[in-house]
CSV table of C-alpha atoms in Angstrom, one decimal:
chain,number,residue,atom,x,y,z
A,1,MET,CA,-52.4,25.5,26.7
A,2,ALA,CA,-53.0,23.6,23.4
A,3,ARG,CA,-53.5,25.5,20.3
A,4,GLU,CA,-54.2,24.0,16.3
A,5,PHE,CA,-51.4,25.2,14.1
A,6,LYS,CA,-52.5,24.0,10.9
A,7,THR,CA,-55.9,24.5,9.2
A,8,PRO,CA,-56.6,22.6,5.6
A,9,LYS,CA,-57.8,25.2,2.9
A,10,THR,CA,-61.3,24.0,3.6
A,11,LYS,CA,-64.8,25.8,3.5
A,12,LYS,CA,-65.3,24.8,7.0
A,13,ALA,CA,-62.6,24.6,9.9
A,14,ASN,CA,-60.8,21.6,9.6
A,15,VAL,CA,-63.6,19.7,7.9
A,16,TRP,CA,-64.0,20.0,4.0
A,17,ARG,CA,-65.6,18.7,0.8
A,18,ILE,CA,-63.2,17.1,-1.2
A,19,GLU,CA,-63.5,18.0,-4.7
A,20,LYS,CA,-60.7,16.4,-7.3
A,21,GLY,CA,-58.9,12.8,-7.2
A,22,ARG,CA,-60.2,9.5,-6.2
A,23,GLU,CA,-61.7,10.7,-3.2
A,24,ALA,CA,-63.8,13.4,-4.8
A,25,GLY,CA,-67.0,13.6,-3.1
A,26,ARG,CA,-66.0,12.6,-0.1
A,27,TRP,CA,-65.3,15.3,3.5
A,28,GLY,CA,-62.0,14.8,5.0
A,29,TRP,CA,-61.2,15.8,8.0
A,30,GLU,CA,-58.0,16.7,10.3
A,31,VAL,CA,-57.1,17.4,13.7
A,32,GLN,CA,-53.1,19.1,14.2
A,33,ILE,CA,-52.0,20.3,17.4
A,34,VAL,CA,-49.0,20.8,19.3
A,35,ARG,CA,-48.9,19.7,22.8
A,36,LYS,CA,-46.8,21.2,25.3
A,37,ASP,CA,-43.6,19.5,24.9
A,38,GLY,CA,-43.5,20.5,21.8
A,39,SER,CA,-44.7,16.7,20.1
A,40,VAL,CA,-47.4,16.8,17.6
A,41,PHE,CA,-50.8,15.5,18.1
A,42,ARG,CA,-52.4,14.4,14.4
A,43,LYS,CA,-55.4,12.6,13.0
A,44,ALA,CA,-57.1,12.7,9.7
A,45,GLY,CA,-59.1,10.7,7.6
A,46,THR,CA,-62.3,11.0,5.0
A,47,ARG,CA,-65.8,10.2,5.6
A,48,SER,CA,-68.7,9.7,3.0
A,49,THR,CA,-70.8,12.3,4.8
A,50,GLU,CA,-70.2,15.8,6.3
A,51,LYS,CA,-72.0,14.5,9.8
A,52,ASP,CA,-69.7,11.9,9.4
A,53,ALA,CA,-66.4,13.5,9.1
A,54,LEU,CA,-67.4,16.0,11.9
A,55,SER,CA,-68.1,13.2,14.4
A,56,ALA,CA,-64.6,11.8,13.3
A,57,ARG,CA,-63.1,15.2,14.3
A,58,ASP,CA,-64.5,15.7,17.2
A,59,ALA,CA,-63.3,11.9,18.3
A,60,ALA,CA,-59.8,12.7,17.8
A,61,PHE,CA,-60.6,16.3,20.1
A,62,HIS,CA,-61.7,14.2,22.8
A,63,LYS,CA,-58.9,11.3,22.5
A,64,PHE,CA,-56.4,14.6,22.7
A,65,ASN,CA,-58.5,16.1,25.4
A,66,GLN,CA,-57.9,13.0,27.7
A,67,SER,CA,-54.5,13.4,27.7
A,68,GLY,CA,-54.7,16.5,28.9
A,69,GLY,CA,-52.4,17.5,26.1
A,70,THR,CA,-49.6,15.5,27.4
A,71,GLY,CA,-47.5,13.4,25.3
A,72,GLY,CA,-48.1,10.4,28.2
A,73,ARG,CA,-45.3,8.2,28.0
A,74,GLN,CA,-46.3,5.7,30.5
A,75,TYR,CA,-46.5,3.1,28.0
A,76,THR,CA,-44.6,-0.3,27.9
A,77,VAL,CA,-43.7,-1.5,24.2
A,78,GLN,CA,-45.8,-4.4,24.7
A,79,ALA,CA,-48.9,-2.0,26.3
A,80,TRP,CA,-48.5,0.4,23.3
A,81,CYS,CA,-48.6,-2.5,20.8
A,82,GLU,CA,-51.4,-3.9,22.6
A,83,TYR,CA,-53.0,-0.7,22.4
A,84,CYS,CA,-52.6,-0.1,18.8
A,85,LEU,CA,-54.1,-4.0,17.7
A,86,SER,CA,-57.3,-3.3,19.7
A,87,GLU,CA,-57.7,0.4,18.7
A,88,GLY,CA,-55.4,2.2,17.4
A,89,LEU,CA,-54.5,1.2,14.1
A,90,THR,CA,-57.7,2.1,12.4
A,91,ASP,CA,-56.5,2.1,8.9
A,92,VAL,CA,-55.2,-1.7,8.8
A,93,SER,CA,-57.4,-4.3,7.9
A,94,ARG,CA,-58.3,-7.2,10.5
A,95,LYS,CA,-56.5,-9.8,8.8
A,96,THR,CA,-53.5,-7.5,8.6
A,97,LYS,CA,-54.1,-7.3,12.1
A,98,TYR,CA,-54.5,-10.8,13.1
A,99,HIS,CA,-50.8,-11.2,11.6
A,100,TYR,CA,-49.4,-8.4,13.5
A,101,GLU,CA,-50.4,-9.5,16.5
A,102,ASN,CA,-49.0,-12.9,16.2
A,103,TRP,CA,-45.7,-11.8,15.2
A,104,LEU,CA,-45.5,-9.3,18.2
A,105,LYS,CA,-46.5,-11.9,20.6
A,106,SER,CA,-44.3,-14.7,19.3
A,107,ARG,CA,-41.0,-12.5,18.9
A,108,VAL,CA,-41.1,-9.0,20.0
A,109,TYR,CA,-43.0,-9.1,23.4
A,110,ARG,CA,-40.7,-11.5,25.2
A,111,MET,CA,-37.4,-8.9,24.4
A,112,LEU,CA,-38.5,-6.0,24.2
A,113,GLY,CA,-41.9,-5.9,25.8
A,114,PRO,CA,-41.3,-4.4,29.4
A,115,ILE,CA,-39.1,-1.6,27.9
A,116,LYS,CA,-40.8,1.7,27.9
A,117,LEU,CA,-42.0,2.9,24.7
A,118,ASP,CA,-39.8,6.1,24.9
A,119,GLU,CA,-36.8,4.5,26.6
A,120,LEU,CA,-36.5,2.2,23.4
A,121,ARG,CA,-32.9,3.1,21.3
A,122,THR,CA,-31.7,2.4,18.0
A,123,ASP,CA,-29.0,0.0,19.2
A,124,THR,CA,-31.6,-2.0,20.8
A,125,LEU,CA,-33.4,-2.3,17.8
A,126,LYS,CA,-30.5,-3.4,15.4
A,127,GLU,CA,-29.1,-6.0,17.8
A,128,PHE,CA,-32.9,-7.7,18.6
A,129,TYR,CA,-33.4,-7.7,14.6
A,130,ASN,CA,-30.1,-9.0,13.8
A,131,ARG,CA,-30.8,-12.2,16.1
A,132,LEU,CA,-34.2,-12.7,14.4
A,133,GLN,CA,-31.9,-13.0,11.4
A,134,GLN,CA,-29.4,-15.1,12.7
A,135,GLU,CA,-32.0,-17.5,14.5
A,136,ASP,CA,-35.6,-17.3,12.4
A,137,VAL,CA,-36.7,-18.0,9.5
A,138,PRO,CA,-35.2,-15.2,6.8
A,139,SER,CA,-38.8,-13.1,6.2
A,140,ALA,CA,-39.7,-13.4,10.2
A,141,ALA,CA,-37.4,-10.2,10.6
A,142,VAL,CA,-39.1,-8.3,7.9
A,143,ARG,CA,-42.7,-9.4,9.1
A,144,VAL,CA,-41.8,-8.2,12.8
A,145,ARG,CA,-39.8,-5.1,11.6
A,146,THR,CA,-42.9,-3.8,9.5
A,147,ALA,CA,-45.6,-4.8,12.5
A,148,LEU,CA,-43.3,-2.8,15.2
A,149,ASN,CA,-42.9,0.4,12.4
A,150,SER,CA,-46.5,0.9,12.5
A,151,CYS,CA,-47.0,0.6,15.9
A,152,LEU,CA,-44.3,3.1,16.7
A,153,THR,CA,-45.4,5.2,13.5
A,154,LEU,CA,-48.8,5.8,15.4
A,155,ALA,CA,-46.4,6.6,18.8
A,156,LEU,CA,-44.6,9.4,17.2
A,157,GLU,CA,-48.2,10.9,15.3
A,158,GLU,CA,-49.5,11.1,18.6
A,159,GLY,CA,-46.9,12.4,20.7
A,160,LYS,CA,-45.5,9.1,22.5
A,161,ILE,CA,-42.1,9.1,21.3
A,162,SER,CA,-39.8,12.1,20.1
A,163,MET,CA,-38.0,9.8,17.3
A,164,HIS,CA,-39.2,7.1,15.3
A,165,VAL,CA,-36.2,4.5,16.0
A,166,GLY,CA,-37.6,1.5,13.9
A,167,ARG,CA,-36.9,3.6,11.2
A,168,ILE,CA,-33.5,4.2,11.8
A,169,ALA,CA,-32.6,0.7,12.8
A,170,LYS,CA,-32.4,-1.5,9.6
A,171,LEU,CA,-32.3,-4.8,8.8
A,172,LYS,CA,-28.5,-6.1,7.3
A,173,ARG,CA,-29.4,-6.9,3.5
A,174,ALA,CA,-29.4,-11.0,3.2
A,175,GLU,CA,-26.2,-12.7,1.9
A,176,ARG,CA,-26.7,-13.9,-1.8
A,177,ARG,CA,-24.4,-16.9,-2.2
A,178,GLY,CA,-24.4,-18.4,-5.7
A,179,ILE,CA,-25.9,-16.1,-7.6
A,180,ASP,CA,-24.8,-16.3,-11.3
A,181,SER,CA,-28.0,-14.7,-13.2
A,182,PHE,CA,-30.4,-12.5,-12.8
A,183,GLU,CA,-33.3,-15.4,-12.9
A,184,ASP,CA,-31.3,-17.2,-10.1
A,185,GLU,CA,-31.4,-13.8,-8.0
A,186,LEU,CA,-35.2,-13.8,-7.6
A,187,PRO,CA,-36.3,-17.8,-7.5
A,188,GLY,CA,-39.4,-17.6,-6.2
A,189,LYS,CA,-40.5,-14.9,-9.5
A,190,ARG,CA,-41.9,-16.6,-12.7
A,191,LEU,CA,-42.6,-14.4,-15.8
A,192,LEU,CA,-44.4,-16.1,-18.3
A,193,THR,CA,-43.7,-16.3,-22.3
A,194,LEU,CA,-46.4,-15.6,-24.6
A,195,GLU,CA,-46.8,-19.0,-25.5
A,196,GLU,CA,-47.3,-20.0,-21.7
A,197,ARG,CA,-49.9,-17.3,-21.0
A,198,ASP,CA,-51.6,-18.6,-24.0
A,199,ASN,CA,-51.7,-22.2,-23.0
A,200,LEU,CA,-52.8,-21.2,-19.2
A,201,LEU,CA,-55.7,-19.3,-20.6
A,202,ASN,CA,-56.8,-22.2,-22.8
A,203,ALA,CA,-56.2,-24.9,-19.7
A,204,ALA,CA,-58.2,-22.5,-17.8
A,205,LYS,CA,-61.4,-22.4,-20.2
A,206,ASP,CA,-64.5,-24.2,-18.6
A,207,THR,CA,-63.1,-24.6,-15.2
A,208,ASP,CA,-64.2,-21.9,-12.3
A,209,LEU,CA,-60.4,-20.4,-12.4
A,210,TYR,CA,-60.6,-18.7,-16.0
A,211,TRP,CA,-61.8,-15.7,-15.0
A,212,VAL,CA,-59.2,-15.6,-12.4
A,213,VAL,CA,-56.4,-16.2,-14.8
A,214,PHE,CA,-57.9,-13.9,-17.5
A,215,PHE,CA,-58.0,-10.7,-14.9
A,216,GLY,CA,-54.8,-11.3,-13.2
A,217,THR,CA,-53.1,-12.2,-16.9
A,218,TRP,CA,-55.0,-8.9,-18.7
A,219,PHE,CA,-55.1,-6.3,-16.0
A,220,GLY,CA,-52.6,-7.1,-13.3
A,221,LEU,CA,-55.5,-8.0,-10.5
A,222,ARG,CA,-54.1,-9.5,-7.5
A,223,ILE,CA,-56.0,-13.0,-6.7
A,224,GLY,CA,-58.1,-11.5,-3.5
A,225,GLU,CA,-59.7,-8.3,-6.6
A,226,CYS,CA,-60.1,-11.2,-8.9
A,227,LEU,CA,-62.3,-12.9,-6.4
A,228,GLY,CA,-64.0,-9.5,-5.3
A,229,LEU,CA,-65.0,-8.8,-8.7
A,230,ARG,CA,-68.7,-8.7,-9.7
A,231,TRP,CA,-70.3,-8.3,-13.0
A,232,SER,CA,-71.3,-4.9,-12.1
A,233,ASP,CA,-68.2,-3.7,-11.6
A,234,ILE,CA,-67.5,-4.1,-15.2
A,235,ASP,CA,-69.1,-1.1,-17.2
A,236,LEU,CA,-68.8,-1.7,-20.9
A,237,ALA,CA,-70.5,1.7,-21.8
A,238,ALA,CA,-66.9,3.1,-20.1
A,239,LYS,CA,-65.2,0.6,-20.6
A,240,LEU,CA,-63.7,0.4,-17.3
A,241,VAL,CA,-63.4,-2.5,-14.8
A,242,ASN,CA,-63.4,-0.8,-11.3
A,243,VAL,CA,-61.5,-2.6,-8.6
A,244,ARG,CA,-63.3,-2.2,-5.0
A,245,ARG,CA,-63.4,-5.3,-2.9
A,246,GLN,CA,-61.3,-7.7,-2.2
A,247,SER,CA,-62.1,-11.4,-0.9
A,248,GLN,CA,-60.0,-12.8,2.3
A,249,ARG,CA,-60.4,-14.9,4.7
A,250,ILE,CA,-60.4,-13.6,8.4
A,251,PRO,CA,-59.1,-15.9,11.2
A,252,GLY,CA,-62.1,-16.3,13.4
A,253,GLU,CA,-64.5,-14.8,10.6
A,254,GLY,CA,-64.4,-17.1,7.8
A,255,LYS,CA,-64.9,-15.3,4.1
A,256,GLN,CA,-65.1,-12.0,4.4
A,257,PHE,CA,-65.4,-9.2,1.2
A,258,THR,CA,-62.9,-6.6,2.6
A,259,GLU,CA,-61.2,-3.1,1.7
A,260,LEU,CA,-58.3,-3.0,-0.7
A,261,LYS,CA,-55.3,-3.8,0.0
A,262,THR,CA,-54.3,0.3,-0.2
A,263,LYS,CA,-56.4,3.6,-0.9
A,264,ASN,CA,-54.4,3.4,-4.4
A,265,SER,CA,-55.5,-0.2,-5.3
A,266,ARG,CA,-59.2,1.1,-5.5
A,267,ARG,CA,-58.5,1.6,-9.3
A,268,SER,CA,-60.5,2.2,-12.7
A,269,ILE,CA,-58.5,0.1,-15.7
A,270,PRO,CA,-59.6,0.7,-19.3
A,271,ILE,CA,-60.5,-2.4,-21.3
A,272,PRO,CA,-58.6,-3.1,-24.3
A,273,ALA,CA,-61.0,-3.3,-27.5
A,274,THR,CA,-60.3,-6.7,-28.2
A,275,LEU,CA,-61.9,-8.1,-24.8
A,276,LEU,CA,-65.3,-6.2,-24.8
A,277,GLU,CA,-67.4,-9.1,-26.7
A,278,GLU,CA,-65.9,-11.7,-24.4
A,279,LEU,CA,-67.0,-9.9,-21.6
A,280,GLY,CA,-69.7,-8.8,-22.9
A,281,GLN,CA,-71.1,-12.3,-23.8
A,282,ALA,CA,-70.2,-13.2,-19.7
A,283,GLN,CA,-72.2,-10.5,-18.7
A,284,GLU,CA,-75.1,-11.1,-20.4
A,285,VAL,CA,-74.9,-15.1,-19.1
A,286,ALA,CA,-74.6,-13.7,-15.7
A,287,ARG,CA,-77.1,-11.3,-15.6
A,288,LEU,CA,-79.5,-14.4,-17.2
A,289,THR,CA,-78.1,-16.5,-14.3
A,290,GLY,CA,-78.4,-14.0,-12.0
A,291,GLN,CA,-74.8,-14.6,-10.7
A,292,ASP,CA,-72.9,-11.1,-9.9
A,293,LEU,CA,-69.9,-12.6,-8.6
A,294,VAL,CA,-67.0,-13.1,-11.5
A,295,SER,CA,-65.1,-15.9,-9.9
A,296,PRO,CA,-67.3,-17.7,-7.8
A,297,ASN,CA,-66.5,-21.5,-6.7
A,298,ARG,CA,-67.9,-24.0,-8.3
A,299,VAL,CA,-70.7,-23.9,-6.2
A,300,GLY,CA,-71.5,-20.4,-6.7
A,301,ASN,CA,-70.2,-19.0,-3.6
A,302,GLN,CA,-67.2,-16.5,-3.1
A,303,ALA,CA,-63.9,-18.0,-3.4
A,304,THR,CA,-60.8,-17.2,-1.2
A,305,PRO,CA,-57.2,-16.6,-2.1
A,306,GLN,CA,-55.8,-19.8,-0.5
A,307,GLU,CA,-58.1,-22.3,-1.7
A,308,VAL,CA,-57.7,-21.1,-5.7
A,309,SER,CA,-53.9,-20.9,-5.2
A,310,VAL,CA,-54.0,-24.7,-4.4
A,311,LYS,CA,-55.9,-25.2,-7.7
A,312,PHE,CA,-53.9,-22.5,-9.8
A,313,LYS,CA,-51.0,-24.2,-9.0
A,314,ALA,CA,-52.5,-27.6,-10.4
A,315,LEU,CA,-54.0,-25.5,-13.3
A,316,ALA,CA,-50.4,-24.4,-14.6
A,317,LYS,CA,-49.2,-28.0,-14.2
A,318,ARG,CA,-51.8,-29.1,-16.6
A,319,ALA,CA,-50.6,-26.1,-18.9
A,320,GLY,CA,-46.8,-27.8,-18.7
A,321,ILE,CA,-45.9,-24.3,-16.9
A,322,ASN,CA,-45.6,-26.2,-13.3
A,323,GLY,CA,-43.0,-28.8,-12.7
A,324,GLN,CA,-40.3,-28.0,-15.4
A,325,GLU,CA,-36.6,-28.4,-14.0
A,326,GLY,CA,-34.6,-25.7,-12.6
A,327,LYS,CA,-38.0,-23.3,-12.9
A,328,PRO,CA,-39.7,-21.9,-10.2
A,329,SER,CA,-43.3,-22.8,-9.8
A,330,LEU,CA,-46.3,-20.3,-11.1
A,331,THR,CA,-48.1,-18.4,-8.8
A,332,HIS,CA,-51.6,-16.1,-9.7
A,333,HIS,CA,-49.5,-13.3,-8.3
A,334,ASP,CA,-46.7,-14.1,-11.5
A,335,LEU,CA,-49.5,-12.7,-13.6
A,336,ARG,CA,-49.4,-9.9,-12.0
A,337,SER,CA,-45.7,-9.0,-12.4
A,338,THR,CA,-45.5,-10.6,-16.2
A,339,LEU,CA,-48.0,-7.9,-17.5
A,340,LEU,CA,-46.2,-5.1,-15.5
A,341,THR,CA,-43.1,-6.3,-17.1
A,342,PHE,CA,-44.6,-6.4,-20.2
A,343,LEU,CA,-46.1,-3.1,-20.3
A,344,ALA,CA,-42.9,-1.7,-18.6
A,345,ASN,CA,-40.3,-3.0,-21.5
A,346,HIS,CA,-42.5,-4.0,-24.1
A,347,ALA,CA,-45.3,-1.8,-25.0
A,348,ASN,CA,-45.7,0.8,-27.3
A,349,ASP,CA,-43.0,-0.8,-30.0
A,350,GLY,CA,-40.6,-1.0,-27.2
A,351,ARG,CA,-40.7,2.0,-25.6
A,352,GLY,CA,-43.0,1.1,-22.7
A,353,VAL,CA,-45.4,2.8,-20.9
A,354,THR,CA,-44.6,5.8,-18.1
A,355,PRO,CA,-44.1,5.4,-14.7
A,356,ALA,CA,-47.1,6.8,-13.8
A,357,VAL,CA,-49.5,4.7,-15.9
A,358,LEU,CA,-47.9,1.6,-14.7
A,359,ARG,CA,-47.8,2.6,-10.8
A,360,ALA,CA,-51.8,3.6,-11.5
A,361,ILE,CA,-52.5,0.1,-13.1
A,362,ALA,CA,-50.6,-1.6,-10.1
A,363,GLY,CA,-52.9,0.3,-7.9
A,364,HIS,CA,-49.3,1.1,-5.8
A,365,GLY,CA,-49.5,3.9,-4.0
A,366,LYS,CA,-44.7,4.6,-4.7
A,367,ILE,CA,-43.5,4.2,-8.5
A,368,ASP,CA,-40.8,2.2,-6.4
A,369,THR,CA,-42.9,-0.8,-5.4
A,370,THR,CA,-43.7,-1.1,-8.5
A,371,TYR,CA,-39.9,-1.1,-9.9
A,372,ARG,CA,-38.7,-2.7,-7.3
A,373,TYR,CA,-40.6,-5.4,-7.1
A,374,TYR,CA,-42.3,-6.3,-10.4
A,375,ILE,CA,-40.3,-5.2,-13.1
A,376,GLN,CA,-37.5,-7.0,-14.3
A,377,ALA,CA,-35.2,-7.6,-17.6
A,378,ASP,CA,-33.9,-10.7,-19.1
A,379,THR,CA,-31.1,-11.5,-21.6
A,380,VAL,CA,-33.5,-10.6,-24.7
A,381,ASP,CA,-34.3,-6.9,-23.2
A,382,LEU,CA,-30.8,-6.3,-22.4
A,383,GLN,CA,-29.8,-7.5,-26.1
A,384,LYS,CA,-32.4,-5.1,-27.7
A,385,ALA,CA,-31.9,-2.0,-25.4
A,386,MET,CA,-27.5,-2.5,-26.4
A,387,ASN,CA,-28.2,-2.9,-30.3
A,388,PHE,CA,-28.8,0.4,-30.0
A,389,VAL,CA,-25.5,1.5,-28.8
A,390,CYS,CA,-23.7,0.6,-32.0
């Protein structure tokens, strides 16, 4: 007979009201049960009301009881992935599921699909990934591994497998040829100088891209977050920009306002004093015109990252940034990297901000993500640092 072996410190069994943190006021629930074979069935989450949390908890118990408390190791890799896409991956957005489905169908099912889930081995996965890296585009193996690992993680949580072989099967490090400088190592990254930043903002004035550039430059918002921002999210009294949603184009569904990329993306960023007046004037204009979206398209409707990205590159060219020989084209995401790099290397008179603050502003779950993919150090930064040695 299976038993529940972990009960959180709660007011009511395994459903409790969250008192602190970003989820304060919501209701948490958790079900964690040891099966007969020693594997663990675990489900957890949060809901806005106690009734919804109890319902989610009971649904998890029902799902466990349907399997009779066994691991139920009858799935093939393909059958399990299809289950994950249809109902298993509840915390993954619809757009992400769409991409997962494409990657799994086009590259995984043919080679790995017939293998029984609990018979999938590390050497088999390594061989599969190596072949992808050799025969496909460089990013294909990374994307496929991400999608497959999400499904294998759920399989481990629900006791379908006893070991997560996807975490062990690492991708080979891509060979780097002809790298002579740090800038060559990250050819797709472009950080703005202060002059380029000002030129871009000036070029965006009186266009429908101004606020997309503004919030990307000064707050490091992703392009979808900029397009999902409403004037009601700008709290001038508290001096906060509250990031609560993003704009996306969902394949087959069109334009949608969706949940943010991760739970850490839901954040409130303080407004610098120098920007309060400009935001206050714009908010008043929006109130008088009845337009709540901060960055609508030219006709006042919701815009999507796809359509704005094309116009942004044209804007950067008009500002004299894109089209420079030997330099990569600027993307909106580079505005985010530029801000985070400045905060890390130059804020506070060159001391930079603490990693915890940087992670919170970026909306990342792990500080490793911020430093690995966003922060750079150019030759000037290195020279300034070494000047303190002697």
